[in-house]
XYZ file of C-alpha atoms in Angstrom:
624
model
C 4.335 31.463 13.208
C 0.889 30.634 14.520
C 0.867 28.926 17.849
C -2.118 27.329 19.556
C -2.768 28.479 23.097
C -4.649 25.879 25.118
C -7.569 26.904 27.240
C -6.333 26.068 30.689
C -9.579 26.870 32.424
C -10.240 24.309 35.096
C -13.286 22.121 34.832
C -14.673 19.676 37.353
C -12.440 16.648 37.647
C -15.195 14.183 36.903
C -14.204 11.105 34.988
C -15.363 9.628 31.718
C -15.628 6.080 33.009
C -19.407 6.289 33.108
C -19.426 7.218 29.405
C -17.327 4.257 28.237
C -19.402 1.175 27.589
C -18.056 -2.333 27.690
C -18.276 -2.485 23.912
C -16.192 0.658 23.619
C -13.552 -0.656 26.002
C -13.040 -3.789 23.946
C -14.583 -3.499 20.472
C -13.041 -6.798 19.426
C -11.523 -9.713 21.229
C -8.468 -9.393 19.004
C -6.679 -6.549 17.386
C -8.063 -5.513 13.982
C -6.426 -7.446 11.183
C -5.579 -10.579 13.200
C -8.602 -12.647 12.253
C -8.147 -15.437 9.699
C -9.254 -13.596 6.611
C -11.641 -10.688 6.434
C -15.320 -10.891 7.316
C -17.786 -9.245 4.959
C -18.550 -6.649 7.634
C -14.870 -5.803 8.039
C -14.403 -5.629 4.260
C -17.325 -3.235 3.945
C -15.941 -1.032 6.722
C -12.606 -0.876 4.910
C -14.282 -0.132 1.577
C -16.484 2.618 2.992
C -13.839 4.131 5.281
C -13.618 7.871 4.469
C -9.921 8.066 5.296
C -8.439 11.578 5.094
C -7.310 12.374 1.548
C -8.642 9.126 0.108
C -11.319 10.674 -2.119
C -8.961 13.230 -3.640
C -6.328 10.571 -4.256
C -8.886 8.310 -5.956
C -10.241 11.128 -8.142
C -6.749 12.064 -9.318
C -5.903 8.426 -10.045
C -9.110 8.019 -12.057
C -8.345 11.241 -13.928
C -4.886 9.900 -14.768
C -6.311 6.618 -16.096
C -8.937 8.480 -18.140
C -6.325 10.828 -19.597
C -4.186 7.837 -20.567
C -7.181 6.379 -22.403
C -7.781 9.714 -24.173
C -4.154 9.969 -25.294
C -4.253 6.330 -26.387
C -7.382 6.956 -28.445
C -5.771 9.953 -30.128
C -2.554 8.064 -30.912
C -4.486 4.832 -31.589
C -2.444 2.747 -29.193
C -3.433 -0.937 -29.498
C -4.437 -2.870 -26.385
C -5.090 0.356 -24.532
C -5.942 -1.618 -21.428
C -2.240 -2.099 -20.672
C -1.321 1.632 -20.463
C -4.458 2.286 -18.391
C -3.497 -0.523 -16.008
C 0.064 0.777 -15.717
C -1.292 4.214 -14.813
C -3.545 2.821 -12.080
C -0.750 0.641 -10.723
C 1.913 3.358 -10.555
C -0.064 6.551 -9.796
C 1.340 8.287 -6.715
C -0.123 10.525 -4.046
C 1.977 13.661 -4.625
C 3.332 15.468 -7.675
C 7.017 14.780 -7.049
C 6.605 11.027 -6.651
C 4.433 10.934 -9.762
C 7.033 12.790 -11.797
C 9.881 10.598 -10.584
C 8.014 7.359 -11.310
C 6.875 8.628 -14.704
C 10.384 9.672 -15.731
C 11.870 6.482 -14.330
C 9.458 4.294 -16.278
C 10.315 6.068 -19.534
C 14.056 5.733 -18.913
C 13.753 2.051 -18.121
C 11.632 1.319 -21.190
C 14.186 2.986 -23.475
C 16.849 0.654 -22.121
C 14.573 -2.333 -22.506
C 13.636 -1.411 -26.063
C 17.271 -1.545 -27.053
C 17.406 -5.098 -25.744
C 14.053 -6.039 -27.264
C 15.164 -4.791 -30.676
C 17.893 -7.409 -30.735
C 15.598 -10.081 -29.303
C 13.016 -9.531 -32.026
C 15.588 -10.314 -34.700
C 16.367 -13.544 -32.856
C 12.742 -14.555 -32.377
C 11.194 -13.348 -35.647
C 9.859 -16.416 -37.478
C 11.377 -18.594 -34.741
C 8.562 -19.689 -32.394
C 10.893 -21.669 -30.154
C 13.188 -18.658 -29.834
C 10.214 -16.549 -28.758
C 9.311 -19.100 -26.099
C 12.860 -19.141 -24.733
C 13.191 -15.349 -24.675
C 9.775 -14.981 -23.030
C 10.809 -17.425 -20.323
C 14.141 -15.677 -19.670
C 12.594 -12.226 -19.506
C 9.783 -13.455 -17.230
C 12.342 -14.944 -14.865
C 14.330 -11.689 -14.814
C 11.304 -9.519 -14.054
C 9.952 -11.817 -11.354
C 13.400 -11.946 -9.744
C 13.668 -8.142 -9.799
C 10.178 -7.944 -8.324
C 11.227 -10.172 -5.441
C 14.821 -9.143 -4.727
C 15.245 -5.490 -5.719
C 13.910 -1.997 -5.136
C 12.091 -2.309 -8.462
C 9.339 -4.278 -6.691
C 6.302 -2.153 -7.586
C 7.491 -1.427 -11.119
C 9.126 -4.687 -12.244
C 5.839 -6.480 -12.836
C 4.367 -3.613 -14.870
C 7.475 -3.417 -17.046
C 7.470 -7.186 -17.346
C 3.892 -7.529 -18.509
C 4.336 -4.666 -21.009
C 7.545 -6.122 -22.432
C 6.310 -9.704 -22.627
C 3.052 -8.618 -24.187
C 4.966 -6.535 -26.728
C 6.904 -9.608 -27.805
C 3.823 -11.810 -27.956
C 1.924 -9.196 -29.967
C 4.385 -9.756 -32.823
C 2.191 -12.581 -34.091
C -0.632 -10.125 -34.805
C 1.435 -7.711 -36.894
C 2.296 -8.070 -40.610
C 5.807 -9.432 -40.993
C 7.103 -6.552 -43.080
C 6.537 -4.009 -40.342
C 6.787 -6.259 -37.327
C 9.921 -4.765 -35.773
C 8.851 -1.152 -36.035
C 5.332 -1.785 -34.784
C 6.332 -4.101 -31.962
C 8.872 -1.609 -30.652
C 6.470 1.303 -31.032
C 3.658 -0.489 -29.229
C 5.869 -1.682 -26.400
C 7.219 1.843 -25.985
C 3.745 3.362 -25.967
C 2.521 0.904 -23.322
C 4.773 2.668 -20.811
C 5.584 5.992 -22.499
C 1.945 7.116 -22.503
C 1.252 6.462 -18.791
C 4.712 7.764 -17.881
C 4.101 11.041 -19.708
C 0.608 11.390 -18.262
C 1.976 10.868 -14.751
C 4.599 13.570 -15.230
C 2.461 16.208 -16.958
C -0.940 15.662 -15.380
C 0.552 14.778 -12.000
C 2.346 18.116 -11.793
C -0.919 19.886 -12.592
C -3.428 18.165 -10.311
C -1.474 16.433 -7.533
C -0.687 18.255 -4.271
C 2.839 18.980 -3.140
C 4.391 16.396 -0.836
C 4.532 19.024 1.911
C 0.757 19.477 1.744
C 0.274 15.700 1.812
C 2.502 15.588 4.899
C 0.714 18.356 6.804
C -2.680 16.813 5.986
C -1.511 13.456 7.343
C -0.332 15.077 10.573
C -3.635 16.939 10.919
C -5.533 13.672 10.399
C -3.700 12.019 13.303
C -4.350 14.942 15.613
C -8.028 14.901 14.721
C -8.201 11.188 15.360
C -6.527 11.777 18.746
C -9.102 14.282 19.954
C -11.930 12.092 18.661
C -10.548 9.241 20.762
C -10.708 11.478 23.823
C -14.408 12.161 23.239
C -16.775 9.181 23.316
C -14.863 6.717 21.106
C -16.753 3.743 19.709
C -15.606 0.436 18.261
C -15.442 1.716 14.668
C -13.351 4.715 15.694
C -10.920 2.532 17.638
C -10.567 0.294 14.607
C -9.759 3.282 12.398
C -7.318 4.629 14.970
C -5.501 1.278 15.142
C -5.211 1.128 11.355
C -3.826 4.673 11.316
C -1.384 3.880 14.108
C -0.030 0.836 12.300
C 0.917 2.978 9.315
C 3.645 4.451 11.500
C 5.557 7.206 9.735
C 6.520 5.362 6.538
C 4.250 7.363 4.255
C 4.978 10.651 6.006
C 8.745 10.136 5.833
C 8.398 9.556 2.104
C 6.563 12.888 1.859
C 9.383 14.595 3.756
C 11.928 13.160 1.337
C 9.911 14.147 -1.726
C 9.375 17.660 -0.328
C 13.148 17.970 0.089
C 13.631 17.124 -3.588
C 11.451 20.062 -4.618
C 14.096 22.479 -3.270
C 11.447 25.107 -2.539
C 11.018 24.500 1.176
C 13.301 25.559 3.991
C 15.375 22.664 5.421
C 14.498 23.888 8.912
C 10.778 23.816 8.155
C 11.072 20.299 6.756
C 12.988 19.181 9.852
C 10.213 20.612 12.048
C 7.543 18.878 9.963
C 9.471 15.612 10.114
C 9.506 15.787 13.903
C 5.819 16.737 13.904
C 5.024 13.632 11.829
C 6.832 11.422 14.347
C 5.224 13.207 17.302
C 1.732 12.869 15.818
C 2.010 9.070 15.923
C 2.959 9.213 19.607
C 0.088 11.556 20.406
C -2.295 9.180 18.653
C -0.877 6.186 20.575
C -1.231 8.001 23.902
C -4.774 9.083 23.038
C -5.600 5.472 22.206
C -4.252 4.368 25.571
C -6.046 7.195 27.409
C -9.369 6.405 25.740
C -9.345 2.935 27.313
C -9.132 4.349 30.829
C -11.003 6.904 32.861
C -9.517 10.374 32.518
C -10.907 13.638 33.933
C -13.310 15.504 31.667
C -11.328 18.687 32.179
C -8.138 17.082 30.878
C -9.965 15.619 27.886
C -11.559 18.984 27.027
C -8.269 20.870 27.378
C -6.346 18.413 25.170
C -9.152 18.411 22.613
C -8.918 22.192 22.260
C -5.150 22.026 21.805
C -5.321 19.264 19.217
C -8.114 21.026 17.291
C -6.067 24.220 17.001
C -2.922 22.352 16.016
C -4.785 20.285 13.408
C -6.253 23.442 11.868
C -2.769 24.937 11.492
C -1.381 21.789 9.851
C -4.429 21.538 7.561
C -3.574 25.044 6.297
C -0.107 23.824 5.294
C 1.717 25.447 8.231
C 2.954 24.143 11.569
C 2.693 25.507 15.133
C 5.787 26.687 16.984
C 6.395 27.138 20.716
C 3.413 25.088 21.820
C 2.694 25.757 25.452
C 2.379 22.903 27.890
C -1.310 22.718 28.855
C -2.368 22.838 32.481
C -3.655 19.343 33.205
C -4.408 17.445 36.386
C -1.602 14.930 35.646
C -3.897 12.212 36.966
C -2.091 9.533 34.956
C 1.257 8.859 33.297
C -0.440 8.917 29.888
C -1.885 12.399 30.408
C 1.428 13.673 31.742
C 3.335 12.322 28.743
C 0.892 13.936 26.298
C 1.427 17.249 28.042
C 5.209 16.779 27.965
C 5.230 15.991 24.235
C 3.474 19.160 23.122
C 6.278 21.721 23.758
C 8.653 19.616 21.601
C 6.039 18.557 19.049
C 7.761 20.358 16.164
C 11.246 20.680 17.665
C 13.765 18.512 15.785
C 16.492 16.867 17.883
C 19.930 18.423 17.691
C 21.569 15.120 16.805
C 19.115 14.274 14.003
C 21.484 15.180 11.167
C 24.256 13.024 12.631
C 21.920 10.098 13.121
C 20.620 10.302 9.585
C 24.113 10.435 8.127
C 25.096 7.271 9.982
C 22.332 5.215 8.445
C 23.544 2.508 6.119
C 22.507 3.110 2.553
C 20.903 0.118 0.924
C 21.725 -0.901 -2.624
C 19.481 -1.673 -5.567
C 19.234 -5.352 -4.623
C 18.139 -6.720 -1.259
C 20.928 -7.911 1.008
C 19.931 -11.546 0.504
C 19.119 -11.210 -3.198
C 21.743 -13.741 -4.307
C 21.907 -15.881 -1.180
C 18.238 -16.507 -0.394
C 16.853 -19.267 -2.646
C 13.317 -17.988 -2.135
C 13.905 -15.207 -4.674
C 14.926 -17.699 -7.362
C 12.063 -20.013 -6.480
C 9.610 -17.134 -6.727
C 10.975 -16.235 -10.154
C 10.802 -19.854 -11.328
C 7.179 -20.204 -10.204
C 6.220 -16.911 -11.823
C 7.942 -17.877 -15.063
C 6.235 -21.278 -15.052
C 2.839 -19.594 -14.640
C 3.535 -17.208 -17.534
C 4.767 -19.962 -19.836
C 1.887 -22.302 -19.031
C -0.560 -19.478 -19.718
C 1.218 -18.678 -22.991
C 1.238 -22.299 -24.138
C -2.407 -22.751 -23.100
C -3.791 -19.922 -25.185
C -1.503 -20.876 -28.094
C -2.543 -24.545 -27.944
C -6.213 -23.583 -27.781
C -5.690 -21.041 -30.565
C -7.837 -18.712 -28.487
C -6.180 -15.332 -28.875
C -8.799 -13.551 -26.778
C -7.641 -15.169 -23.522
C -4.125 -13.721 -23.767
C -5.051 -11.722 -20.648
C -4.039 -14.791 -18.660
C -0.393 -13.791 -19.256
C -0.939 -10.247 -18.022
C -2.753 -11.623 -14.969
C 0.240 -13.800 -13.987
C 2.454 -10.730 -13.531
C -0.175 -8.964 -11.466
C -1.272 -11.677 -9.043
C 2.017 -13.403 -8.116
C 2.632 -13.412 -4.346
C 5.449 -15.016 -2.328
C 3.686 -17.051 0.390
C 0.776 -19.462 0.569
C -1.012 -17.287 3.114
C -0.919 -14.247 0.855
C -2.109 -16.298 -2.113
C -5.079 -17.682 -0.181
C -6.057 -14.469 1.601
C -5.954 -12.446 -1.607
C -7.517 -15.027 -3.894
C -10.995 -13.887 -2.870
C -10.036 -10.274 -3.507
C -8.722 -11.189 -6.953
C -11.787 -13.112 -8.013
C -14.235 -10.637 -6.452
C -12.499 -7.669 -8.064
C -12.321 -9.383 -11.440
C -15.996 -10.346 -11.319
C -17.049 -6.834 -10.285
C -14.903 -5.200 -12.972
C -16.065 -7.706 -15.561
C -19.685 -7.105 -14.567
C -19.167 -3.360 -15.002
C -17.604 -4.004 -18.393
C -20.354 -6.308 -19.664
C -23.135 -4.128 -18.250
C -21.645 -1.065 -19.922
C -21.463 -2.890 -23.276
C -25.130 -3.897 -22.996
C -26.707 -0.810 -21.447
C -24.327 2.132 -21.991
C -22.278 1.679 -25.165
C -25.310 1.628 -27.537
C -26.227 5.114 -26.341
C -22.754 6.623 -26.778
C -22.078 8.527 -29.973
C -18.866 10.302 -29.065
C -15.648 10.100 -27.120
C -16.916 12.308 -24.285
C -19.468 9.827 -22.996
C -17.002 6.971 -23.369
C -14.387 8.816 -21.312
C -17.007 9.631 -18.671
C -17.755 5.912 -18.399
C -14.045 5.116 -18.079
C -13.667 7.768 -15.381
C -16.598 6.524 -13.296
C -15.486 2.886 -13.272
C -11.856 3.941 -12.764
C -12.963 5.995 -9.772
C -14.663 2.970 -8.229
C -11.541 0.869 -8.710
C -9.281 3.686 -7.517
C -11.395 4.228 -4.378
C -10.909 0.612 -3.372
C -7.244 0.629 -4.396
C -6.449 3.691 -2.283
C -7.962 2.083 0.808
C -6.398 -0.304 3.287
C -3.824 -2.655 1.800
C -6.061 -5.601 2.667
C -8.618 -4.515 0.044
C -6.458 -2.452 -2.326
C -5.783 -5.533 -4.429
C -9.478 -5.860 -5.295
C -9.529 -2.276 -6.561
C -6.766 -2.976 -9.027
C -8.558 -6.149 -10.150
C -11.702 -4.092 -10.820
C -9.673 -1.863 -13.114
C -7.934 -4.865 -14.691
C -11.174 -6.624 -15.637
C -12.965 -3.479 -16.830
C -10.114 -2.194 -18.968
C -9.450 -5.568 -20.542
C -13.170 -5.957 -21.259
C -14.053 -2.534 -22.666
C -10.834 -1.104 -24.088
C -10.605 -2.884 -27.408
C -9.954 -1.042 -30.641
C -10.746 2.645 -30.536
C -13.764 4.224 -28.927
C -16.832 2.400 -27.512
C -17.081 -1.321 -28.210
C -20.056 -3.650 -28.486
C -18.070 -6.853 -28.786
C -19.403 -9.225 -26.124
C -17.103 -12.009 -27.278
C -14.089 -9.920 -26.332
C -15.510 -9.268 -22.870
C -16.157 -12.975 -22.395
C -12.721 -14.014 -23.633
C -10.832 -11.565 -21.495
C -12.675 -12.424 -18.317
C -11.996 -16.087 -19.040
C -8.316 -15.167 -19.513
C -8.225 -13.349 -16.176
C -9.766 -16.302 -14.351
C -7.434 -18.723 -16.124
C -4.408 -16.621 -15.174
C -5.588 -16.517 -11.550
C -6.020 -20.285 -11.464
C -2.685 -21.082 -13.117
C -0.742 -18.696 -10.896
C -2.421 -20.008 -7.764
C -1.751 -23.608 -8.803
C 1.913 -22.945 -9.522
C 2.638 -20.983 -6.359
C 0.839 -23.382 -4.059
C 2.101 -26.631 -5.634
C 5.832 -25.977 -5.975
C 7.982 -24.798 -3.058
C 4.929 -23.533 -1.160
C 6.199 -20.973 1.303
C 4.346 -20.531 4.577
C 3.854 -17.035 5.927
C 4.382 -18.425 9.440
C 8.034 -19.146 8.566
C 8.680 -15.409 8.418
C 6.925 -14.608 11.687
C 10.040 -15.242 13.786
C 12.007 -12.509 12.024
C 9.056 -10.149 12.372
C 8.791 -10.781 16.126
C 12.520 -10.336 16.654
C 12.352 -7.027 14.812
C 9.398 -6.033 16.984
C 11.346 -6.875 20.141
C 14.311 -4.777 18.956
C 11.987 -1.817 18.391
C 10.586 -2.154 21.906
C 14.116 -2.254 23.316
C 14.935 0.969 21.469
C 11.880 2.525 23.092
C 13.192 1.684 26.564
C 16.631 3.119 25.752
C 15.333 6.408 24.347
C 16.387 9.320 26.545
C 14.693 12.333 24.932
C 11.098 13.030 23.888
C 12.187 13.090 20.230
C 13.923 9.717 20.328
C 11.034 8.159 22.258
C 8.515 9.295 19.655
C 10.727 8.066 16.821
C 11.133 4.655 18.455
C 7.370 4.404 18.964
C 6.758 5.077 15.261
C 9.206 2.316 14.306
C 7.464 -0.059 16.702
C 4.103 0.617 15.056
C 5.519 -0.300 11.648
C 6.974 -3.488 13.123
C 3.596 -4.295 14.670
C 1.929 -3.912 11.274
C 4.365 -6.352 9.673
C 3.887 -8.873 12.486
C 0.092 -8.615 12.418
C -0.105 -8.994 8.640
C 2.272 -11.971 8.672
C 0.187 -13.687 11.348
C -3.016 -12.921 9.459
C -1.594 -14.570 6.350
C -0.417 -17.557 8.402
C -3.921 -17.991 9.808
C -5.358 -17.995 6.282
C -3.250 -20.875 5.026
C -4.695 -24.336 4.268
C -5.027 -26.680 7.215
C -2.229 -28.972 6.053
C 0.225 -26.049 6.068
C -1.130 -23.976 8.915
C 0.828 -23.797 12.129
C -0.543 -25.444 15.250
C -3.523 -23.549 16.664
C -1.791 -23.140 20.006
C 1.245 -21.599 18.319
C -0.945 -19.150 16.438
C -2.890 -18.180 19.560
C 0.346 -17.728 21.515
C 1.828 -15.524 18.810
C -1.380 -13.501 18.556
C -1.441 -12.958 22.307
C 2.203 -11.854 22.269
C 1.604 -9.351 19.452
C -1.442 -7.950 21.268
C 0.665 -7.559 24.399
C 3.465 -5.883 22.409
C 0.961 -3.392 20.991
C -0.168 -2.435 24.485
C 3.413 -2.427 25.743
C 4.513 0.019 23.047
C 1.965 2.552 24.299
C 2.832 1.907 27.953
C 6.551 2.410 27.297
C 5.827 5.820 25.847
C 4.339 6.927 29.156
C 6.469 4.814 31.524
C 9.711 3.759 29.772
C 11.269 2.175 32.874
C 8.757 -0.620 33.307
C 9.866 -3.418 35.651
C 7.976 -6.056 33.671
C 9.610 -5.204 30.335
C 12.391 -7.869 30.415
C 9.868 -10.625 31.005
C 7.519 -9.460 28.236
C 10.398 -8.979 25.778
C 11.747 -12.450 26.604
C 8.347 -13.888 25.747
C 8.580 -12.403 22.265
C 12.051 -13.871 21.828
C 10.879 -17.339 22.895
C 8.012 -17.313 20.422
C 10.243 -15.986 17.638
C 12.668 -18.847 18.058
């Protein structure tokens, strides 16, 4: 196995303090993501961020959406926008996840079709029965989306099923049952099949996704050690906050392939955890003056390690580099390297002791918030349904689809993402209308039409695969474009359809926002206490860790807890004035989270800090 050998040649022990400007020491007065909302500059940085693997992920997602459109055109699937949207919503990063989601969607839809078959007989020629069934199904899907592991899929299944029932009115009575069932099946069967077949052909293996993610963190670490600027620190913080959640998913998916050695996967799992710690230590080191020789030596080691991971392999027996040990941070980085890919002996026992969670959340049937969320979502769907029926304006039926897509649990999330929804819908609608005016008249075949779909899908997918704070806008771009341009079969020149569907999207946004902010409005700040207590527990686990492996694992968990706390506070700061917490409370919580972020890095280098009890107690006081 390849092993990087650091260049231990001594260099003058000059420091980098003269190369670190004041702007680089503190690029922002607060941690990224804690400001109330996103500034246009921050949004643009997130949109244009060339994160590792983002372009490839976006291209594959766009290819999946385009293939779904092609299959839909061949099979003449009506309302082709729905399968295309399902593909964009569910497309995964690796081939195993794609296959599992695709198969799962097809299994679930077969079960649902059996139920729908009976419901159609009850609702056929009974408008009131259709209203009642639509309401009951909407409630069920919103509840599953809030209180079960079906969260990312429940809304897609819900909008497909509800739309299948509503589409009955547009089908001749004699063939209504067959067509309604066929269309509802195709809404999910087509994207599910595309995800399985195409995903296996063009998506990378989860192991390759994992090794690329590890390499990206090592590269970020050595960039932090060499003239970091404000933008780089921002990117490093965003990468740190991801923790190991995505990488642990890749480890699990790689295990399901049954083609990789369990020992190799265990080594890669430890490397994923270690890479987060290396990045955290590099972030801490970049804010202080460290000798140039130490920085150069570590940079060489990280470069060689990153190259090995980028090739799909991992280094073994990494030698401890010869450093000056001028600081605890430098010493800890040197100590981590020999065990970078060495899994702990007790890892299998620890994993087996973890409590397995069920399909439903622990508080699924005890927390009234899940029921309230379902009631509000159902009310939004039914009001949208009754509105377009009362207006006899069939073209704005997209308001129903929009309700399933934009529902969010707290007021802060609704407000902070409202701009993303509207902006994405306007951009996607503008693409759709512009293409009808300037592009469609020049298309005389399916090839040009598919090229147009791919280009706009790529734009939406690029945004969607970015930071979670802008990903929502990417999906809205796809939503508006597909609902505007995918009518009938092949290129369309119907401007009325584009107008109607954009109006439907805006109406659905407004109705959903009104419902969720008027009835049982839930403040994001109410959940901050639980987030801070979880953060404190993670910090305590860091202090109790006794081995390099357990320390790195605890640090990764702390980063995930920091992300949850920062996002919750960001949403709380975005809420209307009449609901927003007192400014002093918000500032106190923000200061405590900032301090916890610094403390998590300090504990990695000096776990026995004398000031830890006091700083942990501060978190507990704010949480309560």
